[in-house]
Short mmCIF file of C-alpha atoms and ligand atoms in Angstrom, two decimals:
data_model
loop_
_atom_site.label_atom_id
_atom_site.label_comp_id
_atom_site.label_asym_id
_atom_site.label_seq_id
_atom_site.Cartn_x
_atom_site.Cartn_y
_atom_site.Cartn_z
CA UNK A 26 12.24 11.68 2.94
CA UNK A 27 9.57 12.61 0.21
CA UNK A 28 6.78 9.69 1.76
CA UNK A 29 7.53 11.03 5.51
CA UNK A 30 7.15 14.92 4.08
CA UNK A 31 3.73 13.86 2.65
CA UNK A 32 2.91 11.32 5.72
CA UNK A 33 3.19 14.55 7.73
CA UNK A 34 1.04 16.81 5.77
CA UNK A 35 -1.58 13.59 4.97
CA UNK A 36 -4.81 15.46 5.89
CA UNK A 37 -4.11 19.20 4.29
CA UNK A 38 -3.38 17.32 1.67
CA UNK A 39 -6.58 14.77 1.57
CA UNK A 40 -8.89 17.42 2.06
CA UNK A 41 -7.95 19.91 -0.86
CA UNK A 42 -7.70 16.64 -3.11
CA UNK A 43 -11.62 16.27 -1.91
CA UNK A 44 -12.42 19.98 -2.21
CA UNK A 45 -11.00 19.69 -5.83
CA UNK A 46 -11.64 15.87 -6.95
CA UNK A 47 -14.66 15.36 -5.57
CA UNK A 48 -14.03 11.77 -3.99
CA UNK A 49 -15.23 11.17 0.05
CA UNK A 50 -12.31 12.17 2.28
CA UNK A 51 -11.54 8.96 3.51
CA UNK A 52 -10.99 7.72 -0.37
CA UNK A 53 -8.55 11.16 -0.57
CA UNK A 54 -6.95 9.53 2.89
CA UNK A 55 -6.68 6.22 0.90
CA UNK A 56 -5.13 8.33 -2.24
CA UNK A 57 -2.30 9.99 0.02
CA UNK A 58 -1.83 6.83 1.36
CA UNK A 59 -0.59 5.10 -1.65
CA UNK A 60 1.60 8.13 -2.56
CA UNK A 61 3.08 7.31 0.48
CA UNK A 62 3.49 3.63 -0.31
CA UNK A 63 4.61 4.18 -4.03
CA UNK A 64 7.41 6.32 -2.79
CA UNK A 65 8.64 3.76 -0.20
CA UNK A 66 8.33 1.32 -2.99
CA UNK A 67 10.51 2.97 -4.87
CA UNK A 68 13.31 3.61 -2.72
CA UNK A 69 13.71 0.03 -2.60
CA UNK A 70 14.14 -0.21 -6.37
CA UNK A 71 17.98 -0.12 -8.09
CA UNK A 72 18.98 -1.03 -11.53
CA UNK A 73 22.51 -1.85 -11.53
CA UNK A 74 25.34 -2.50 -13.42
CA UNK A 75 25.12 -6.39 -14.91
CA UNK A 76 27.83 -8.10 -16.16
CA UNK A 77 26.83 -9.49 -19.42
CA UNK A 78 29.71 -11.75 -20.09
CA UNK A 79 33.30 -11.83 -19.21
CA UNK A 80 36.27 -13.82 -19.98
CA UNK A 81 39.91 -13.24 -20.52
CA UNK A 82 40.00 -10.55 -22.94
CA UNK A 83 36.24 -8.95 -22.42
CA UNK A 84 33.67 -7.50 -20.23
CA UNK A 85 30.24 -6.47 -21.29
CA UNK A 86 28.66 -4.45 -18.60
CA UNK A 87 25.06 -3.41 -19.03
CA UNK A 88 24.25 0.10 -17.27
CA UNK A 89 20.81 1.78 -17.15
CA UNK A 90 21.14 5.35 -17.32
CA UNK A 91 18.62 8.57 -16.99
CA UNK A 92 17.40 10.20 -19.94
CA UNK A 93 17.30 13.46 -18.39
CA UNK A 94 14.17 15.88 -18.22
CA UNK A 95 10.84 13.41 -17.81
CA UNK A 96 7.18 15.46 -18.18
CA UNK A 97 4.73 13.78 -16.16
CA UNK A 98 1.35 14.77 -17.50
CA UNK A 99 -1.58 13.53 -15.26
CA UNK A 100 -5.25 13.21 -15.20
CA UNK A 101 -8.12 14.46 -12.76
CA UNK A 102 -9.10 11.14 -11.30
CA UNK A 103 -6.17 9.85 -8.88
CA UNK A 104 -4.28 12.91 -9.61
CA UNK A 105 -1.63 12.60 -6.62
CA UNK A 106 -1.28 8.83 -6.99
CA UNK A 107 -0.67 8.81 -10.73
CA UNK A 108 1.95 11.76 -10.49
CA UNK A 109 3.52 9.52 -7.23
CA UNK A 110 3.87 6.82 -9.30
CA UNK A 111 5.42 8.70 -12.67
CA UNK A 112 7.27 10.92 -10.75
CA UNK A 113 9.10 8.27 -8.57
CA UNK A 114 10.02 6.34 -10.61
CA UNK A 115 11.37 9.17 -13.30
CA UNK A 116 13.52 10.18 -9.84
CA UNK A 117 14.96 6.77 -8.95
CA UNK A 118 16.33 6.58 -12.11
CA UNK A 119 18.33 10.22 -12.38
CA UNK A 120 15.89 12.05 -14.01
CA UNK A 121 14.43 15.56 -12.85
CA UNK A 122 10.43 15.70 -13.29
CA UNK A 123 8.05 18.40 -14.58
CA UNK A 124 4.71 17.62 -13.33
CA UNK A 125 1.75 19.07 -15.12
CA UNK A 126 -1.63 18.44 -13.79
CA UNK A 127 -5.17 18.12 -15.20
CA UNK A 128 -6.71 22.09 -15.32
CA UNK A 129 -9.37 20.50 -13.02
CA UNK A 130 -7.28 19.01 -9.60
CA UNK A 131 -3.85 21.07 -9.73
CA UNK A 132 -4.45 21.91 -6.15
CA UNK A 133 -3.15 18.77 -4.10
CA UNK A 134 -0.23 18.23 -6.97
CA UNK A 135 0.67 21.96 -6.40
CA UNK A 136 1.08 21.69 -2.25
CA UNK A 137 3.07 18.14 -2.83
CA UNK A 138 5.25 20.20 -5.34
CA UNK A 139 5.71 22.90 -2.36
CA UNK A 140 6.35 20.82 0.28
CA UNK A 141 8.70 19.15 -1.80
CA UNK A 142 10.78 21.78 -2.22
CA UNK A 143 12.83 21.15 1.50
CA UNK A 144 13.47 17.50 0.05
CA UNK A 145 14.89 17.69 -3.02
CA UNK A 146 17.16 20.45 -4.86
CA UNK A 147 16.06 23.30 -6.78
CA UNK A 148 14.79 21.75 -10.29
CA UNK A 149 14.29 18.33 -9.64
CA UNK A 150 10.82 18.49 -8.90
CA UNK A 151 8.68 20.66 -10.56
CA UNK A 152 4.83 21.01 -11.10
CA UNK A 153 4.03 23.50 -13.67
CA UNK A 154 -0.34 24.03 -13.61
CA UNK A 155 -2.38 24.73 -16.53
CA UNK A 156 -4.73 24.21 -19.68
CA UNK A 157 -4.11 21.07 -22.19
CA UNK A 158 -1.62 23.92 -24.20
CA UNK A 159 1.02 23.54 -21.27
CA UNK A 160 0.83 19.86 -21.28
CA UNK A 161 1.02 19.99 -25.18
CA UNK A 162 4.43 22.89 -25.08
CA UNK A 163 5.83 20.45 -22.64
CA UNK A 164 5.66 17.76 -24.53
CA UNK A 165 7.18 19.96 -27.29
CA UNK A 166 10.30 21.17 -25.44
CA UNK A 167 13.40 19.92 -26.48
CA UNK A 168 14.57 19.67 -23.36
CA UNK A 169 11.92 17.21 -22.73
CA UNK A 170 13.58 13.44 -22.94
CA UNK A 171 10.65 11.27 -21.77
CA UNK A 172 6.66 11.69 -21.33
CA UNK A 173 4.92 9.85 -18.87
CA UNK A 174 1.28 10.51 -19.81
CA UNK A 175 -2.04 9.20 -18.11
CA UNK A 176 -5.03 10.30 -19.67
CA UNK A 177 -7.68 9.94 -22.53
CA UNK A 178 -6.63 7.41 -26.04
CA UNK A 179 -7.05 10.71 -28.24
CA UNK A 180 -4.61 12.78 -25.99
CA UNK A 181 -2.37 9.75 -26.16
CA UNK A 182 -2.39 9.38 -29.41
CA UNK A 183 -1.68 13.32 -30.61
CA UNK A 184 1.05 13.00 -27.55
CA UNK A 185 2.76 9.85 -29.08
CA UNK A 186 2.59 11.98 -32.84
CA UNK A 187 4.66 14.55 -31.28
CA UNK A 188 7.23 12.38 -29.24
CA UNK A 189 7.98 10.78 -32.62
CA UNK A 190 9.38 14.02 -33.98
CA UNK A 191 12.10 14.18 -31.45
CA UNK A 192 11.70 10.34 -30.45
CA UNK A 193 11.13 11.35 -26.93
CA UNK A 194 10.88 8.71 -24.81
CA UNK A 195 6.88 7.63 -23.68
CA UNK A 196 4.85 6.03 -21.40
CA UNK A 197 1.16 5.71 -22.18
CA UNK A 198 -1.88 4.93 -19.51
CA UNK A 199 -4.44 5.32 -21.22
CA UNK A 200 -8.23 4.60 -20.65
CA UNK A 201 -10.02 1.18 -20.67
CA UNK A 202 -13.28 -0.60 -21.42
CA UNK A 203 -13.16 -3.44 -19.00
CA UNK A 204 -15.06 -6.42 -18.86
CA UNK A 205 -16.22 -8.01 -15.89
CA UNK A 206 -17.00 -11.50 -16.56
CA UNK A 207 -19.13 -13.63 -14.23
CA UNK A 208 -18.98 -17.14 -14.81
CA UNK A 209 -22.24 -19.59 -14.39
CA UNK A 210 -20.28 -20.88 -11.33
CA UNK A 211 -20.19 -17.65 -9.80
CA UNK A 212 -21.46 -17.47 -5.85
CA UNK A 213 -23.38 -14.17 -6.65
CA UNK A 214 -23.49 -13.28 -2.97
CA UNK A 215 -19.99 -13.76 -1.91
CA UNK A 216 -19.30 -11.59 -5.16
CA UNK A 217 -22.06 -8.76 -5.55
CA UNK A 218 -20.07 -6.14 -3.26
CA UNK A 219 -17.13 -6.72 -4.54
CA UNK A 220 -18.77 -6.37 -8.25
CA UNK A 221 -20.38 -3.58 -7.50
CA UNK A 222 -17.19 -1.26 -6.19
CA UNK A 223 -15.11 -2.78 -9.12
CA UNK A 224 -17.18 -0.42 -10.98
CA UNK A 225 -19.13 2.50 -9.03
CA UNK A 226 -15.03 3.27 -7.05
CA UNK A 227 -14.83 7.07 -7.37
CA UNK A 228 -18.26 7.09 -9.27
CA UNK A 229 -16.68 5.09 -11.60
CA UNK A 230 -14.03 7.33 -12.55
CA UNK A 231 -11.07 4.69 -12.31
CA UNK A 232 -9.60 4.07 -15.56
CA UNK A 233 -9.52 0.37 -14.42
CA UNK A 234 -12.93 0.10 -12.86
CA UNK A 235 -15.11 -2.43 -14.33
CA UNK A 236 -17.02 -0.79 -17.52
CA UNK A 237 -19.34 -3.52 -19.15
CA UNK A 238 -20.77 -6.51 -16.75
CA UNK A 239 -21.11 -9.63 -18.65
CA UNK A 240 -23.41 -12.44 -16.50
CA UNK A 241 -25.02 -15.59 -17.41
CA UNK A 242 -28.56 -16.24 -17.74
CA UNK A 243 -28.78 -18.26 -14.45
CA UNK A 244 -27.50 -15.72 -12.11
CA UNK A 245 -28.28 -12.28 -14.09
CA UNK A 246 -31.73 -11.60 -12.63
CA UNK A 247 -29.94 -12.68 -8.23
CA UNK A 248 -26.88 -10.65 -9.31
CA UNK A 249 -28.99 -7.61 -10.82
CA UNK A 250 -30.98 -7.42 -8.00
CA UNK A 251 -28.54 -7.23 -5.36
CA UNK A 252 -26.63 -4.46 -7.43
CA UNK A 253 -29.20 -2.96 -7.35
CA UNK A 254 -29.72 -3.09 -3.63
CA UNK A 255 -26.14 -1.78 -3.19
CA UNK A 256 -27.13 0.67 -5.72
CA UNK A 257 -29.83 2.05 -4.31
CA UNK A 258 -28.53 2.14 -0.68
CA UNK A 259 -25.31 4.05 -1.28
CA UNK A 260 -24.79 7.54 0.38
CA UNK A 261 -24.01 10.21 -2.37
CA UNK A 262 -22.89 13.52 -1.56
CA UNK A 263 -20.31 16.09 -0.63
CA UNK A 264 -16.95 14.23 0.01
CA UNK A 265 -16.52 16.16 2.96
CA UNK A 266 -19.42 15.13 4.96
CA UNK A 267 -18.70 12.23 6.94
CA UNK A 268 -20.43 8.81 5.71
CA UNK A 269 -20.60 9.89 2.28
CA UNK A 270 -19.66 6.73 -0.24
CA UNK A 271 -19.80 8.50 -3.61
CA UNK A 272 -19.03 11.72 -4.66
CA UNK A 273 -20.33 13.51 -7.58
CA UNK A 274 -18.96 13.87 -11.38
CA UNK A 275 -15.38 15.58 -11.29
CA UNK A 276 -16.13 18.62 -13.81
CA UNK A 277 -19.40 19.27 -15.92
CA UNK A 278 -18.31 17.72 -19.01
CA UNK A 279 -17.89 14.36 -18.05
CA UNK A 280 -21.37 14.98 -16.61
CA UNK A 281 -22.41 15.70 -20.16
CA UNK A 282 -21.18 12.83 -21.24
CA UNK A 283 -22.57 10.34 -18.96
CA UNK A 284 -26.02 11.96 -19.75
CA UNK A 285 -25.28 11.49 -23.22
CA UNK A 286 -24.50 7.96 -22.98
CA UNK A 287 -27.52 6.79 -20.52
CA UNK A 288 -29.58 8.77 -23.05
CA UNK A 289 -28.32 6.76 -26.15
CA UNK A 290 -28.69 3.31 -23.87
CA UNK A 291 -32.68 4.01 -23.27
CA UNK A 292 -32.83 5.54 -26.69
CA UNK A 293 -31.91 1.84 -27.74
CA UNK A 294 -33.40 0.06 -25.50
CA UNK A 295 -31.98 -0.37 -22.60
CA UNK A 296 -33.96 -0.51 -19.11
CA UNK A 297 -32.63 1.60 -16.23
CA UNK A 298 -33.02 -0.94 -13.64
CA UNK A 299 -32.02 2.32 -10.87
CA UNK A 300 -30.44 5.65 -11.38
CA UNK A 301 -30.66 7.06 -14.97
CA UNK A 302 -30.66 10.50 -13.76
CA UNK A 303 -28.44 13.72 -12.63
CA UNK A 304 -29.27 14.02 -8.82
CA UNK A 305 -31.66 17.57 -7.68
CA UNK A 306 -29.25 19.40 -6.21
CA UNK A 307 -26.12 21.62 -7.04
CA UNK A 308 -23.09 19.94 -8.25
CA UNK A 309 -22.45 17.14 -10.31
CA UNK A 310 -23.85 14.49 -9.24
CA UNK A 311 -25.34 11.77 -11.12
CA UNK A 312 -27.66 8.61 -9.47
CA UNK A 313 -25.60 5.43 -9.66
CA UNK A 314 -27.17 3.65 -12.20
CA UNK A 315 -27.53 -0.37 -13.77
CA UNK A 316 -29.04 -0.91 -17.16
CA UNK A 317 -30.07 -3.66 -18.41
CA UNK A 318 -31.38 -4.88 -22.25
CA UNK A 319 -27.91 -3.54 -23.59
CA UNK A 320 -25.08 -4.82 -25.69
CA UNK A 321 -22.45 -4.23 -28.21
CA UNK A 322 -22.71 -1.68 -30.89
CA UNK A 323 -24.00 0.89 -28.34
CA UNK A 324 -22.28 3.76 -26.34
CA UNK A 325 -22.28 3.03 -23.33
CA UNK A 326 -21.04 -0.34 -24.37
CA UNK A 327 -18.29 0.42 -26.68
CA UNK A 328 -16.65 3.37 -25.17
CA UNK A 329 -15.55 4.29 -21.78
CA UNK A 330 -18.17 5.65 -19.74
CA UNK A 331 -15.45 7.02 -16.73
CA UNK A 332 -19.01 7.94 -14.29
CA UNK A 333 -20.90 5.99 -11.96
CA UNK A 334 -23.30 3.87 -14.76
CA UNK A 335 -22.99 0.38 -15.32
CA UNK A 336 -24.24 -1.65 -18.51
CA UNK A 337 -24.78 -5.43 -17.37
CA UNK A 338 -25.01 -7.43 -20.19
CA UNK A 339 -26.30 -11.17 -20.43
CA UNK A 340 -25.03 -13.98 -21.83
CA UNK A 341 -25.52 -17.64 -23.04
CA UNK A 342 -22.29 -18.71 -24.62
CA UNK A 343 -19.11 -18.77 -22.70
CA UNK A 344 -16.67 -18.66 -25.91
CA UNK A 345 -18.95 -16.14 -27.71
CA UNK A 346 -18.34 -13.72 -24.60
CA UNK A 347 -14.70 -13.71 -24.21
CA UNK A 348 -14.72 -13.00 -28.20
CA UNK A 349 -17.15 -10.23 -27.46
CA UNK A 350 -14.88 -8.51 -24.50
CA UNK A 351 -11.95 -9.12 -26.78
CA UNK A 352 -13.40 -6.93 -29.64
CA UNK A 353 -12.50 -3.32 -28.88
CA UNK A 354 -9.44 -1.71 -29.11
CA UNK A 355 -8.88 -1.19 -25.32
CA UNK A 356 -7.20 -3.55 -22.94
CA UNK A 357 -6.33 -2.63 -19.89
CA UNK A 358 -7.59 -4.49 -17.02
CA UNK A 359 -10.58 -7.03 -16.44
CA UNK A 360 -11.69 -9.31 -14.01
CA UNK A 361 -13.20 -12.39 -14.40
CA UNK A 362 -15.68 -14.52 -10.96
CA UNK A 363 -16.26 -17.79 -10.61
CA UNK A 364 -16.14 -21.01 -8.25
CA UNK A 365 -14.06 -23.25 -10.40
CA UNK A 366 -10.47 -21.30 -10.29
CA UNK A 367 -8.66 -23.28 -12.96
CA UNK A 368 -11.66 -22.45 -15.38
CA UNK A 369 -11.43 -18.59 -13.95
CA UNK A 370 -7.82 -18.72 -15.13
CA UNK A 371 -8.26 -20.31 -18.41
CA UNK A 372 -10.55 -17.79 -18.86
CA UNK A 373 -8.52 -15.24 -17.42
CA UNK A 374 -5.77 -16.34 -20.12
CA UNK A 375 -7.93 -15.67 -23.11
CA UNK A 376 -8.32 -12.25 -22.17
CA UNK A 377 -6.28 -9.24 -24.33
CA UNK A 378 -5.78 -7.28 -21.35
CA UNK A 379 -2.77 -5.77 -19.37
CA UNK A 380 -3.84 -7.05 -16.22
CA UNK A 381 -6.82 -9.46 -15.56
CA UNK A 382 -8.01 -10.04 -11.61
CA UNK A 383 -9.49 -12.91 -10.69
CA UNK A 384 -12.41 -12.97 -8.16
CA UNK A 385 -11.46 -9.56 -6.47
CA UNK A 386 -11.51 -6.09 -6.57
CA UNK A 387 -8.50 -4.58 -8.68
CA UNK A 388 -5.86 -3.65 -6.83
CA UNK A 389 -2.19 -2.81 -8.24
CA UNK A 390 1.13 -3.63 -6.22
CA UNK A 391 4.16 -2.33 -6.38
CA UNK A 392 5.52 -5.82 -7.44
CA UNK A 393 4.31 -6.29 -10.52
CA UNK A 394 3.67 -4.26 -13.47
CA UNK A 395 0.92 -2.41 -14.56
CA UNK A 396 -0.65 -0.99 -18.22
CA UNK A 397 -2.41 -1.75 -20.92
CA UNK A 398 -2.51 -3.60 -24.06
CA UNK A 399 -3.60 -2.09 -27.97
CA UNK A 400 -5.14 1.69 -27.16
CA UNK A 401 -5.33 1.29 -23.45
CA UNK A 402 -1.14 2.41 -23.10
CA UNK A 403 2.59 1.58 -24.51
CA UNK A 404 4.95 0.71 -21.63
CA UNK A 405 4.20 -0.17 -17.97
CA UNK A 406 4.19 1.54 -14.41
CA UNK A 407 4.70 -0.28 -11.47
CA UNK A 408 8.13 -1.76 -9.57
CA UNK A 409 11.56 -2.55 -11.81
CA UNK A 410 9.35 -2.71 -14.78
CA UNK A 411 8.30 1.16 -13.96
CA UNK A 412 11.98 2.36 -12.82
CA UNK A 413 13.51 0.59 -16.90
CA UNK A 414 11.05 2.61 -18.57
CA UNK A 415 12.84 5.93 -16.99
CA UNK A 416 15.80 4.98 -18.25
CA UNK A 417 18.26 4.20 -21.51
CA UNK A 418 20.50 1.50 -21.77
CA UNK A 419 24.28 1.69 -22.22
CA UNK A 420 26.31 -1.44 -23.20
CA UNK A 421 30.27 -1.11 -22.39
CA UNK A 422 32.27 -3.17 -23.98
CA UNK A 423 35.78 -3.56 -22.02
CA UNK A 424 38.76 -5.17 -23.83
CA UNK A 425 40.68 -6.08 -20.66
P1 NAD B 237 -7.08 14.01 -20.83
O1 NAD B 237 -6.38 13.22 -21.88
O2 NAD B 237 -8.14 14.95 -21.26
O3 NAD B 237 -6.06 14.91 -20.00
C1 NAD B 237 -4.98 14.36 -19.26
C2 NAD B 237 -3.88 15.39 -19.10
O4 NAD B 237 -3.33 15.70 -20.39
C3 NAD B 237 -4.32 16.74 -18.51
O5 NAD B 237 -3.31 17.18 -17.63
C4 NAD B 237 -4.42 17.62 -19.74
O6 NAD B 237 -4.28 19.00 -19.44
C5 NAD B 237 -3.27 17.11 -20.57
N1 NAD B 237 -3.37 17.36 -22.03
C6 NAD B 237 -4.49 17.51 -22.78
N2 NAD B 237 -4.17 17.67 -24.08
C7 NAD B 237 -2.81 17.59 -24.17
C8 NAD B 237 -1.88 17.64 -25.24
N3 NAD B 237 -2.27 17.81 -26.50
N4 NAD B 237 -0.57 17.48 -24.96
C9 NAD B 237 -0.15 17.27 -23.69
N5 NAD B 237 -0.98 17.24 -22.63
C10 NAD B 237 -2.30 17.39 -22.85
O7 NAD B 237 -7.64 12.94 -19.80
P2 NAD B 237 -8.62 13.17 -18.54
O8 NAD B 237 -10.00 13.41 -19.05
O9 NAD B 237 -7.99 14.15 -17.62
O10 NAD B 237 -8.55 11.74 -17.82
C11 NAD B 237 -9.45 10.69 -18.04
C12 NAD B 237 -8.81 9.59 -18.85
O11 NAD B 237 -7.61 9.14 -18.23
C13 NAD B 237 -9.68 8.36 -18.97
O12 NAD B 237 -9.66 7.89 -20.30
C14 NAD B 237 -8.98 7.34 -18.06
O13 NAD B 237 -9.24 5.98 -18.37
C15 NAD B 237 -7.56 7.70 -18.24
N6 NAD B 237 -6.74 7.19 -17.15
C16 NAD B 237 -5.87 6.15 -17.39
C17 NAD B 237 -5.11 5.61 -16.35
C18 NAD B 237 -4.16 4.45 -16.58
O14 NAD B 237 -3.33 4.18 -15.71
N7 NAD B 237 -4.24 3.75 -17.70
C19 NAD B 237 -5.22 6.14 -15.06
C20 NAD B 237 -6.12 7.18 -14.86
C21 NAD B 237 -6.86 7.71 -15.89
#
């Protein structure tokens, strides 16, 4: 009933995720889309009772039961999606939610929670709007069983120190720094497109789009060029003008920072092959950008960019490059092109990563789990995995 309430108010609700996000309307389409989809998804998921053993005298049944209140804290870059996703599977499960959106896109998670209202009953479904102190009080509340957070490592992190007080319950997706690595097989033209949106998707502000491209010698200067191409022939602009690819920067701090980091690249070295700048013109937009001439031990390298600027980094030495995407502490997705599959997977299975994709885009499905690995998240979202995480186990023990 909650995917054909939302199915029915798709558009309102695309548009003010556009007016707020920033992305093109037919990515906000997309977004709603998947809310739909995750919700369907999840009315198809059940957890129930197992029998663990039995014999004459004994029955161990396994039951999976709700842990009560979840908070589902979200970010500002798929803000109806992630909270979909949280919320459902909080819901499945028995819990009531408490949805509390990023200060900078509570507008689309505010109608849902409206709408919502002739669906469910009174409490189950709440979205509660504010500043980082609401998200923090919620997580506070004793009340408060489980957190489902997306967002930033740091906020993570302090979230997870305050869970353990009360040992609430948490899920973690946090960000990532993933590697795209293109192997010397690699058919640069069948994969340049598909390279190209694995990073600049919502001007880049995907916490699993592609953040450092690693390429060999032999195909760097073909695959640069054609990025840059791409680059250079995408449509920026407002998100509700039709035609526009790429919207700006959500909110002016993440602007900041994405001049701060193409700053420190040139500053050491590295050559804007296109972009580099903020575009003329109100908003926040910023030129989708390649640099070359960069590599570890840098910004823009070693952190998470989240904006529409890719570092492409070349390589030599196949072993020495998996090492190289393996040393950071985040690990949540990565992809990995090349002719050859078996020697994609093996390298695919070297990889510390939640998820790694192998010659395509990311994409996640509802049948099979999502999350990272070290700082990139605890836990999983995503189909049965999603729904256990909602809930505690209870072992009965029957003498018959
Ligand atoms: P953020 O951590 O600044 O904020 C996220 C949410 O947490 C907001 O609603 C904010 O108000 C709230 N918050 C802030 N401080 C809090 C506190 N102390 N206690 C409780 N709540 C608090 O993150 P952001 O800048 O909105 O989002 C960008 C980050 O999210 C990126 O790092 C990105 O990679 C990550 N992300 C991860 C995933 C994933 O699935 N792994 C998905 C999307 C985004």
């Amino acid at each position: 009933k909650a995917a054909d309430k939302i199915e029915s108010h798709l558009e309102d609700i695309a548009k003010i995720l556009t007016q707020e996000q920033g992305k093109p309307l037919d990515k906000a389409l997309a977004e709603m889309r998947v809310v739909v989809g995750r919700l369907r998804a999840a009315s198809e998921l059940s957890l129930p009772v197992k029998v663990l053993e039995e014999d004459e005298q004994t029955r161990i049944e396994l039951h999976h039961k709700p842990l009560g209140v979840a908070a589902v804290i979200t970010p500002w870059n798929y803000p109806v999606s992630i909270a979909a996703g949280q919320a459902s599977a909080a819901l499945i499960a028995g819990n009531t939610v408490v949805i509390k959106p990023s200060p900078y896109t509570p507008l689309a998670t505010l109608y849902v929670g409206a709408i919502m209202r002739d669906v469910f009953p009174a409490g189950v479904v709440n979205v509660i709007a504010g500043n980082d102190d609401v998200g923090a009080a919620l997580t506070k509340h004793p009340l408060v069983r489980k957190i489902s957070f997306t967002g930033s490592i740091p906020t993570g992190q302090a979230i997870a120190r305050v869970a353990a007080n009360d040992l609430k319950r948490v899920t973690l997706e946090l960000g990532g720094n993933d590697p795209a690595i293109v192997l010397d097989d690699a058919d640069v033209e069948k994969i340049a497109e598909d390279i190209f949106w694995c990073a600049f998707t919502n001007s880049g502000q995907l916490c699993f789009a592609t953040k450092r491209l690693y390429v060999p010698e032999n195909l760097h200067d073909d695959l640069v060029n054609r990025l840059k191409t791409l680059a250079e022939n995408m449509i920026v602009g407002d998100g509700m003008e039709e035609g526009t690819q790429l919207g700006p920067l959500n909110n002016a701090a993440q602007l900041n920072i994405i001049s701060e980091l193409v700053d420190d690249a040139k500053h050491h070295g590295g050559i804007i092959v296109t972009g580099g700048h903020r575009m003329n013109r109100p908003g926040y937009f910023f030129q989708p950008t390649l640099i070359t001439h960069v590599k570890e031990g840098i910004r823009l390298v070693d952190e998470e960019q989240f904006g529409p600027v890719l570092p492409i980094i070349k390589y030599s030495d196949l072993d020495d490059v998996i090492q190289r995407a393996n040393d950071t502490q985040m690990g949540l997705g990565a992809t990995v092109w090349g002719e050859d599959k078996e020697r994609a997977n093996q390298v695919a299975n070297q990889i510390e990563s939640g998820t790694v994709w192998i010659n395509q885009r990311p994409k996640l499905s509802p049948n099979a789990p999502f999350g990272g690995v070290k700082h990139s998240g605890v836990g999983r979202i995503g189909g049965i995995w999603g729904l256990k995480e909602a809930t505690e186990l209870q072992t009965i023990n029957i003498h018959k």
